[in-house]
Amino acid sequence: MFVLAMLYEVLPVVAALAVVAVLAVPIWREKLPLPPRLDASSRPDAVMRSTLASGAAFLVLFAVTVSVMRFRRMRLGGEDFAWWRYSIPLLAACLVLLAVAVLLASYRRQPAEPVAPTHPRTWRSFTGSSQLWLLGSCALALILFVAFAGSASSPDEEGRYRLLVIDTGATGGMVADFFGWAYGLPAAAAALLLLVLTVLVLHLNAVRPFLAPSSVRGEEASRSALSSMVVCLGAGAVLLTLARALNTAAGAAGVSLASEGYSFDTTLAAASPWLLGMSYLVQFFGLSLLMIVVAIAALRPQPQAATVHD
Amino acid sequence: MTEYSAERITAHFRGLILSGRMGAGDRLPTVRQTARDLGVAVATAAKAYRALESSGFVVTKGAAGTRVADQPSVLPGVVLGHVRDAVAEARLSGISEPDLLSAVQAVWRDAT
């Protein structure tokens, strides 16, 4: 168990090394959306990329902090109930997307030379179907797990569903802190808010007028890069939340009680190792996505052909 | 900066349809997007869309938006091929778009 706990703590390092290793291979590095070099006075795209990368870096640091706290048996927010305990990554991502949305909405400038549109541009115009599937499936997985964990949870003395009970019948029971409705519903609501904000940012990013015919290709490439970062940030935040929820559920499910010569397990005892393994896997993918956001922002801007998904 | 009038917007979309770049059933950008992209009032873009609709190039169906009509007028393939060749040659020769259009208009007037 100590080795597994250590693994959880070093996961961010493993994910960082994995991302660096992947980006070291030129063929894979070229698959990343490369932001083009745009006229500095033309667009706030660089500022938005920095904002998204800062948000992603914050989430990575947050994950490291939580891992260290867990390793030292400390809990975020103390022992008291705090509805936001599992929703912090989602709420932080919402704040970052809100800041990007404000930047996009507040930056209005007449094009130097208007570019007549040839096709409708929507929130999907610069985002690949695979990226949308990624974000959608992550959010769906979180919501499904909230429903699963919520239905297995029991209320505490104040009626908050945040416990997993070992029922021993007449001999008395035992409770373990669990990811029940009390934590799951705020997390699900924050995930839905994140989805709405993601669509809003993708929409605002797409409908901006182009500055001039000569800059259309560069601007399209920049919008593609920005859309990828937005989707990866959202998916990464959702996966970090799901990983923490899975980890807590695994810990609670693995609790057993010895009483009067008998050993009592939770109803989820058999799923405990699976939940733990899933939490590591999900954490790894979430951290990798967030580090990809940082990597895109860190790449040297260069001219590149646009990727437009009709 | 070049100002876009309703007539010019109409001509832009007529050109896209006639050249086959927009086919039957293809969706046009929303009036609002066209207005935003071109830096004109929404009413100006809406006027252009109404002109396209009245000339049978597009149809507007509520929430489905404005789409190219089922059987839009398209330039014959031979004509389109010559136009494309002329544009390609002009670009190779460094002739600007306004100059080429002026030349086409002059040739058209001579032929009529």
XYZ file of C-alpha atoms in Angstrom:
422
model
C 0.000 0.000 0.000
C 2.912 2.302 0.799
C 4.313 1.712 -2.699
C 0.917 2.534 -4.244
C 0.677 5.717 -2.189
C 4.150 6.668 -3.377
C 3.076 5.991 -6.955
C 0.148 8.387 -6.547
C 2.533 11.070 -5.328
C 5.011 10.685 -8.183
C 2.304 10.467 -10.874
C 2.670 14.152 -11.871
C 6.380 13.579 -12.446
C 5.649 10.435 -14.470
C 3.048 12.306 -16.534
C 5.464 15.198 -17.115
C 8.194 12.813 -18.234
C 5.730 11.006 -20.504
C 4.665 14.281 -22.150
C 8.275 15.396 -22.562
C 9.192 11.976 -24.024
C 6.288 12.141 -26.467
C 7.153 15.692 -27.514
C 10.794 14.706 -28.004
C 9.742 12.634 -31.019
C 9.389 15.070 -33.935
C 6.537 13.132 -35.613
C 4.418 13.319 -32.477
C 5.426 16.896 -31.730
C 4.182 17.918 -35.173
C 0.755 16.554 -34.278
C 0.355 19.285 -31.667
C -1.486 22.373 -32.908
C 1.300 24.908 -33.367
C 0.225 28.474 -32.678
C 1.319 30.770 -35.501
C 3.191 34.021 -35.151
C 0.583 36.762 -35.460
C 1.056 40.498 -35.454
C 1.363 41.380 -31.766
C -1.062 44.264 -32.076
C -3.613 42.238 -33.989
C -4.923 39.665 -31.578
C -4.858 38.854 -27.865
C -4.324 35.184 -28.766
C -0.930 35.006 -27.058
C -2.423 36.420 -23.843
C -5.225 33.868 -23.986
C -2.768 31.020 -24.557
C -0.754 32.203 -21.536
C -3.928 32.403 -19.435
C -4.910 28.851 -20.373
C -1.383 27.556 -19.758
C -1.260 29.283 -16.351
C -4.580 27.666 -15.445
C -3.286 24.258 -16.521
C -0.061 24.738 -14.550
C -2.108 25.707 -11.481
C -4.166 22.529 -11.802
C -1.010 20.406 -12.063
C 0.416 22.062 -8.939
C -2.917 21.578 -7.218
C -2.863 17.868 -8.059
C 0.687 17.572 -6.701
C -0.313 19.394 -3.500
C -3.344 17.179 -2.965
C -1.244 14.064 -3.574
C 1.319 15.168 -1.009
C -1.431 16.024 1.493
C -3.033 12.634 0.967
C 0.313 10.916 1.444
C 0.696 12.744 4.759
C -2.897 11.892 5.694
C -4.030 15.519 5.547
C -7.329 16.559 4.004
C -8.009 19.593 1.863
C -10.326 21.903 3.783
C -9.804 20.052 7.069
C -12.031 17.347 8.500
C -15.241 19.380 8.214
C -17.577 18.992 5.296
C -16.766 21.313 2.401
C -18.903 20.954 -0.719
C -16.125 22.339 -2.912
C -13.527 19.767 -1.813
C -13.714 17.794 -5.054
C -14.885 20.622 -7.323
C -11.814 22.880 -7.033
C -10.182 21.799 -10.330
C -13.487 22.260 -12.152
C -14.180 25.654 -10.585
C -10.615 26.794 -11.305
C -10.982 25.731 -14.941
C -14.316 27.604 -15.075
C -12.591 30.767 -13.812
C -9.844 30.440 -16.429
C -12.386 29.932 -19.216
C -14.395 32.888 -17.920
C -11.272 35.060 -18.110
C -10.626 33.872 -21.675
C -14.268 34.538 -22.590
C -14.009 38.087 -21.198
C -10.816 38.642 -23.219
C -12.489 37.359 -26.373
C -15.648 39.368 -25.858
C -13.936 42.584 -24.827
C -11.458 42.628 -27.697
C -13.331 44.261 -30.545
C -11.548 45.838 -33.433
C -12.626 46.567 -36.958
C -10.754 44.402 -39.475
C -8.030 46.196 -41.405
C -9.502 44.722 -44.575
C -12.806 42.831 -44.152
C -12.814 39.183 -45.171
C -16.135 38.107 -46.651
C -17.239 34.807 -45.058
C -17.631 31.748 -47.271
C -19.159 29.356 -44.753
C -20.775 29.506 -41.323
C -18.400 29.480 -38.379
C -19.709 27.850 -35.236
C -18.252 26.601 -31.938
C -17.323 23.379 -33.759
C -15.492 25.065 -36.642
C -12.020 24.915 -35.107
C -12.484 21.867 -32.886
C -12.098 18.282 -34.072
C -14.800 15.725 -33.370
C -12.291 13.614 -31.438
C -11.593 16.527 -29.095
C -15.289 17.046 -28.434
C -15.719 13.307 -27.831
C -12.831 13.437 -25.375
C -14.365 16.222 -23.311
C -17.896 14.813 -23.559
C -16.866 11.294 -22.539
C -14.799 12.606 -19.587
C -17.757 14.647 -18.324
C -20.109 11.708 -18.839
C -17.749 9.384 -16.939
C -17.671 11.823 -14.014
C -21.447 12.199 -13.953
C -21.955 8.430 -14.126
C -19.509 7.922 -11.265
C -21.300 10.608 -9.232
C -24.541 8.666 -9.711
C -22.855 5.348 -8.837
C -21.077 6.665 -5.735
C -24.095 8.713 -4.696
C -26.369 5.684 -4.774
C -23.888 3.734 -2.606
C -23.459 6.539 -0.067
C -25.185 7.029 3.261
C -26.043 10.219 5.163
C -24.059 11.571 8.105
C -25.691 12.978 11.252
C -26.630 16.131 9.390
C -28.182 14.282 6.493
C -25.317 14.808 4.041
C -24.686 11.767 1.851
C -20.916 11.467 2.233
C -20.331 8.206 4.071
C -19.889 4.552 3.200
C -21.312 2.309 5.880
C -20.198 -1.178 6.881
C -23.352 -2.760 8.154
C -22.680 -5.493 10.696
C -26.257 -5.959 11.756
C -26.748 -6.269 15.482
C -23.088 -5.771 16.379
C -22.966 -2.121 15.228
C -21.367 -0.647 12.127
C -18.602 1.561 10.910
C -18.495 4.495 8.515
C -15.818 5.769 6.152
C -15.617 9.122 4.419
C -16.873 8.668 0.874
C -17.577 10.544 -2.350
C -21.364 10.601 -1.973
C -24.084 12.909 -3.260
C -22.851 15.698 -0.958
C -19.608 15.979 -2.924
C -20.774 14.473 -6.185
C -23.654 16.804 -7.005
C -21.563 20.021 -6.700
C -18.866 18.345 -8.816
C -21.420 17.333 -11.460
C -22.883 20.850 -11.477
C -19.398 22.349 -11.837
C -18.659 19.920 -14.697
C -21.833 21.006 -16.504
C -20.910 24.663 -15.970
C -17.470 23.887 -17.387
C -19.063 22.334 -20.481
C -21.252 25.396 -21.002
C -18.275 27.744 -20.616
C -16.211 25.598 -22.998
C -18.883 25.869 -25.692
C -19.140 29.620 -25.041
C -15.380 30.143 -25.426
C -15.248 27.964 -28.559
C -18.117 30.016 -29.999
C -16.529 33.379 -29.186
C -13.213 32.127 -30.583
C -14.817 31.031 -33.858
C -17.058 33.993 -34.634
C -14.348 36.650 -34.395
C -13.932 38.460 -37.713
C -10.653 37.950 -39.543
C -8.325 40.942 -39.694
C -7.291 40.715 -43.352
C -7.306 38.169 -46.184
C -3.556 37.726 -45.831
C -3.820 36.701 -42.168
C -6.734 34.250 -42.482
C -4.594 31.100 -42.528
C -2.558 32.207 -39.526
C -5.634 33.286 -37.596
C -7.359 29.974 -38.327
C -4.312 28.068 -37.077
C -4.263 30.208 -33.933
C -7.956 29.529 -33.322
C -7.393 25.793 -33.786
C -4.576 25.860 -31.236
C -6.693 27.864 -28.797
C -9.648 25.476 -29.183
C -7.411 22.471 -28.524
C -6.064 24.120 -25.376
C -9.572 24.929 -24.132
C -10.780 21.359 -24.659
C -7.650 19.809 -23.082
C -7.906 22.111 -20.056
C -11.565 21.196 -19.537
C -10.972 17.462 -20.000
C -7.913 17.580 -17.727
C -9.865 19.319 -14.943
C -12.691 16.784 -15.216
C -10.239 13.863 -15.106
C -8.430 15.254 -12.044
C -11.773 15.498 -10.243
C -12.744 11.991 -11.323
C -9.353 10.648 -10.197
C -9.743 12.134 -6.717
C -13.277 10.801 -6.456
C -12.152 7.319 -7.544
C -9.260 7.416 -5.074
C -11.500 8.399 -2.165
C -14.035 5.753 -3.141
C -11.288 3.118 -3.382
C -10.003 4.055 0.081
C -13.470 3.864 1.631
C -14.352 0.669 -0.213
C -11.188 -1.037 1.052
C -12.012 -0.461 4.708
C -12.824 -3.590 6.700
C -14.026 -4.102 10.260
C -13.095 -6.964 12.568
C -15.660 -7.568 15.234
C -16.379 -10.498 17.492
C -14.086 -12.745 15.493
C -15.676 -11.842 12.165
C -14.386 -9.583 9.415
C -16.847 -7.263 7.714
C -16.180 -5.583 4.362
C -17.992 -2.795 2.561
C -20.389 -3.599 -0.267
C -17.803 -2.162 -2.673
C -14.817 -4.100 -1.268
C -14.380 -6.179 -4.438
C -14.220 -3.007 -6.548
C -11.630 -1.293 -4.357
C -8.472 -2.399 -6.262
C -10.139 -1.559 -9.577
C -11.186 1.856 -8.347
C -7.634 2.507 -7.116
C -6.080 1.428 -10.408
C -8.580 3.531 -12.353
C -7.785 6.558 -10.195
C -4.078 6.299 -11.105
C -4.854 5.844 -14.791
C -7.328 8.735 -14.873
C -4.954 10.982 -12.904
C -2.163 10.197 -15.358
C -4.295 11.079 -18.402
C -5.640 14.217 -16.750
C -2.158 15.468 -15.886
C -0.906 14.615 -19.375
C -3.691 16.678 -20.966
C -2.910 19.644 -18.713
C 0.784 19.427 -19.531
C -0.063 19.360 -23.230
C -1.848 22.702 -22.695
C 1.347 24.099 -21.162
C 3.410 22.559 -23.973
C 1.289 24.185 -26.715
C 1.736 27.589 -25.064
C 5.463 26.971 -24.664
C 6.017 26.020 -28.300
C 7.656 28.711 -30.356
C 4.961 30.391 -32.507
C 5.453 29.806 -36.199
C 3.536 30.110 -39.479
C 1.404 27.072 -40.093
C -1.461 25.931 -42.295
C -4.864 26.121 -40.698
C -6.961 23.204 -39.581
C -10.631 23.950 -40.039
C -13.167 21.310 -39.141
C -16.433 21.904 -40.991
C -10.623 50.030 -45.560
C -13.056 48.860 -48.248
C -16.693 49.439 -47.321
C -19.110 46.641 -48.092
C -22.542 47.599 -49.422
C -25.541 45.274 -49.580
C -25.014 44.974 -53.332
C -21.408 43.934 -52.855
C -22.360 41.326 -50.277
C -24.994 39.991 -52.681
C -22.389 39.838 -55.445
C -19.979 37.993 -53.137
C -22.417 35.180 -52.393
C -23.700 35.082 -55.986
C -20.085 34.591 -57.053
C -19.614 31.728 -54.598
C -22.782 30.022 -55.856
C -22.139 30.640 -59.562
C -18.592 29.331 -59.273
C -19.828 26.188 -57.535
C -17.931 26.904 -54.319
C -21.300 26.789 -52.552
C -23.542 23.956 -53.714
C -27.240 23.192 -53.350
C -28.265 22.979 -49.702
C -25.057 24.516 -48.376
C -25.626 26.813 -45.451
C -24.708 30.478 -45.677
C -23.128 32.234 -42.695
C -25.677 33.850 -40.423
C -26.631 37.430 -41.189
C -25.047 38.456 -37.914
C -21.746 36.714 -38.747
C -21.637 38.280 -42.198
C -22.297 41.703 -40.702
C -19.638 41.210 -38.035
C -17.022 39.898 -40.461
C -17.542 42.748 -42.900
C -17.980 45.453 -40.298
C -21.407 46.487 -41.565
C -24.801 46.918 -39.937
C -26.940 43.807 -39.549
C -29.618 45.522 -41.645
C -27.166 45.852 -44.549
C -26.335 42.144 -44.475
C -30.018 41.269 -44.122
C -30.815 43.388 -47.179
C -28.204 41.429 -49.170
C -29.694 38.110 -48.059
C -33.187 39.280 -49.057
C -31.849 40.193 -52.503
C -30.290 36.740 -52.871
C -33.554 35.139 -51.811
C -35.684 37.176 -54.195
C -33.402 36.242 -57.103
C -33.780 32.542 -56.229
C -30.193 31.857 -55.224
C -30.997 31.000 -51.620
C -33.927 29.950 -49.472
C -34.500 30.834 -45.834
C -36.251 28.293 -43.628
C -36.540 29.588 -40.077
C -34.214 27.766 -37.723
C -32.536 25.898 -40.599
C -31.040 29.214 -41.617
C -30.318 30.415 -45.119
C -29.238 27.752 -47.585
C -28.345 27.660 -51.241
C -31.441 26.808 -53.302
C -31.919 23.243 -54.568
C -31.153 24.107 -58.174
C -28.959 27.179 -58.085
C -27.738 28.823 -61.257
C -24.173 27.743 -61.810
C -21.820 28.809 -64.556
C -21.394 26.139 -67.244
C -18.319 24.027 -66.644
C -16.552 25.302 -69.753
C -17.025 28.939 -68.745
C -15.955 28.189 -65.194
C -12.845 26.449 -66.485
C -11.903 29.470 -68.601
C -12.493 31.796 -65.652
C -10.260 29.683 -63.432
C -7.564 29.567 -66.116
C -7.770 33.342 -66.562
C -7.447 33.921 -62.802
C -4.512 31.515 -62.536
C -2.726 33.180 -65.449
C -3.407 36.636 -64.039
C -1.958 35.654 -60.662
C 1.106 34.193 -62.322
C 1.555 37.405 -64.266
C 1.100 39.546 -61.169
C -2.151 41.127 -62.388
C -4.376 42.347 -59.566
C -7.997 41.334 -59.074
C -9.429 44.801 -59.852
C -7.343 45.000 -63.036
C -8.527 41.597 -64.210
C -12.159 42.459 -63.431
C -11.819 45.762 -65.291
C -10.400 43.926 -68.301
C -13.231 41.358 -68.208
C -15.803 44.143 -68.043
C -14.174 45.955 -70.990
C -14.116 42.736 -73.047
C -17.760 42.125 -72.114
C -18.761 45.617 -73.245
C -16.880 45.192 -76.547
C -18.700 41.923 -77.231
C -22.178 43.409 -76.713
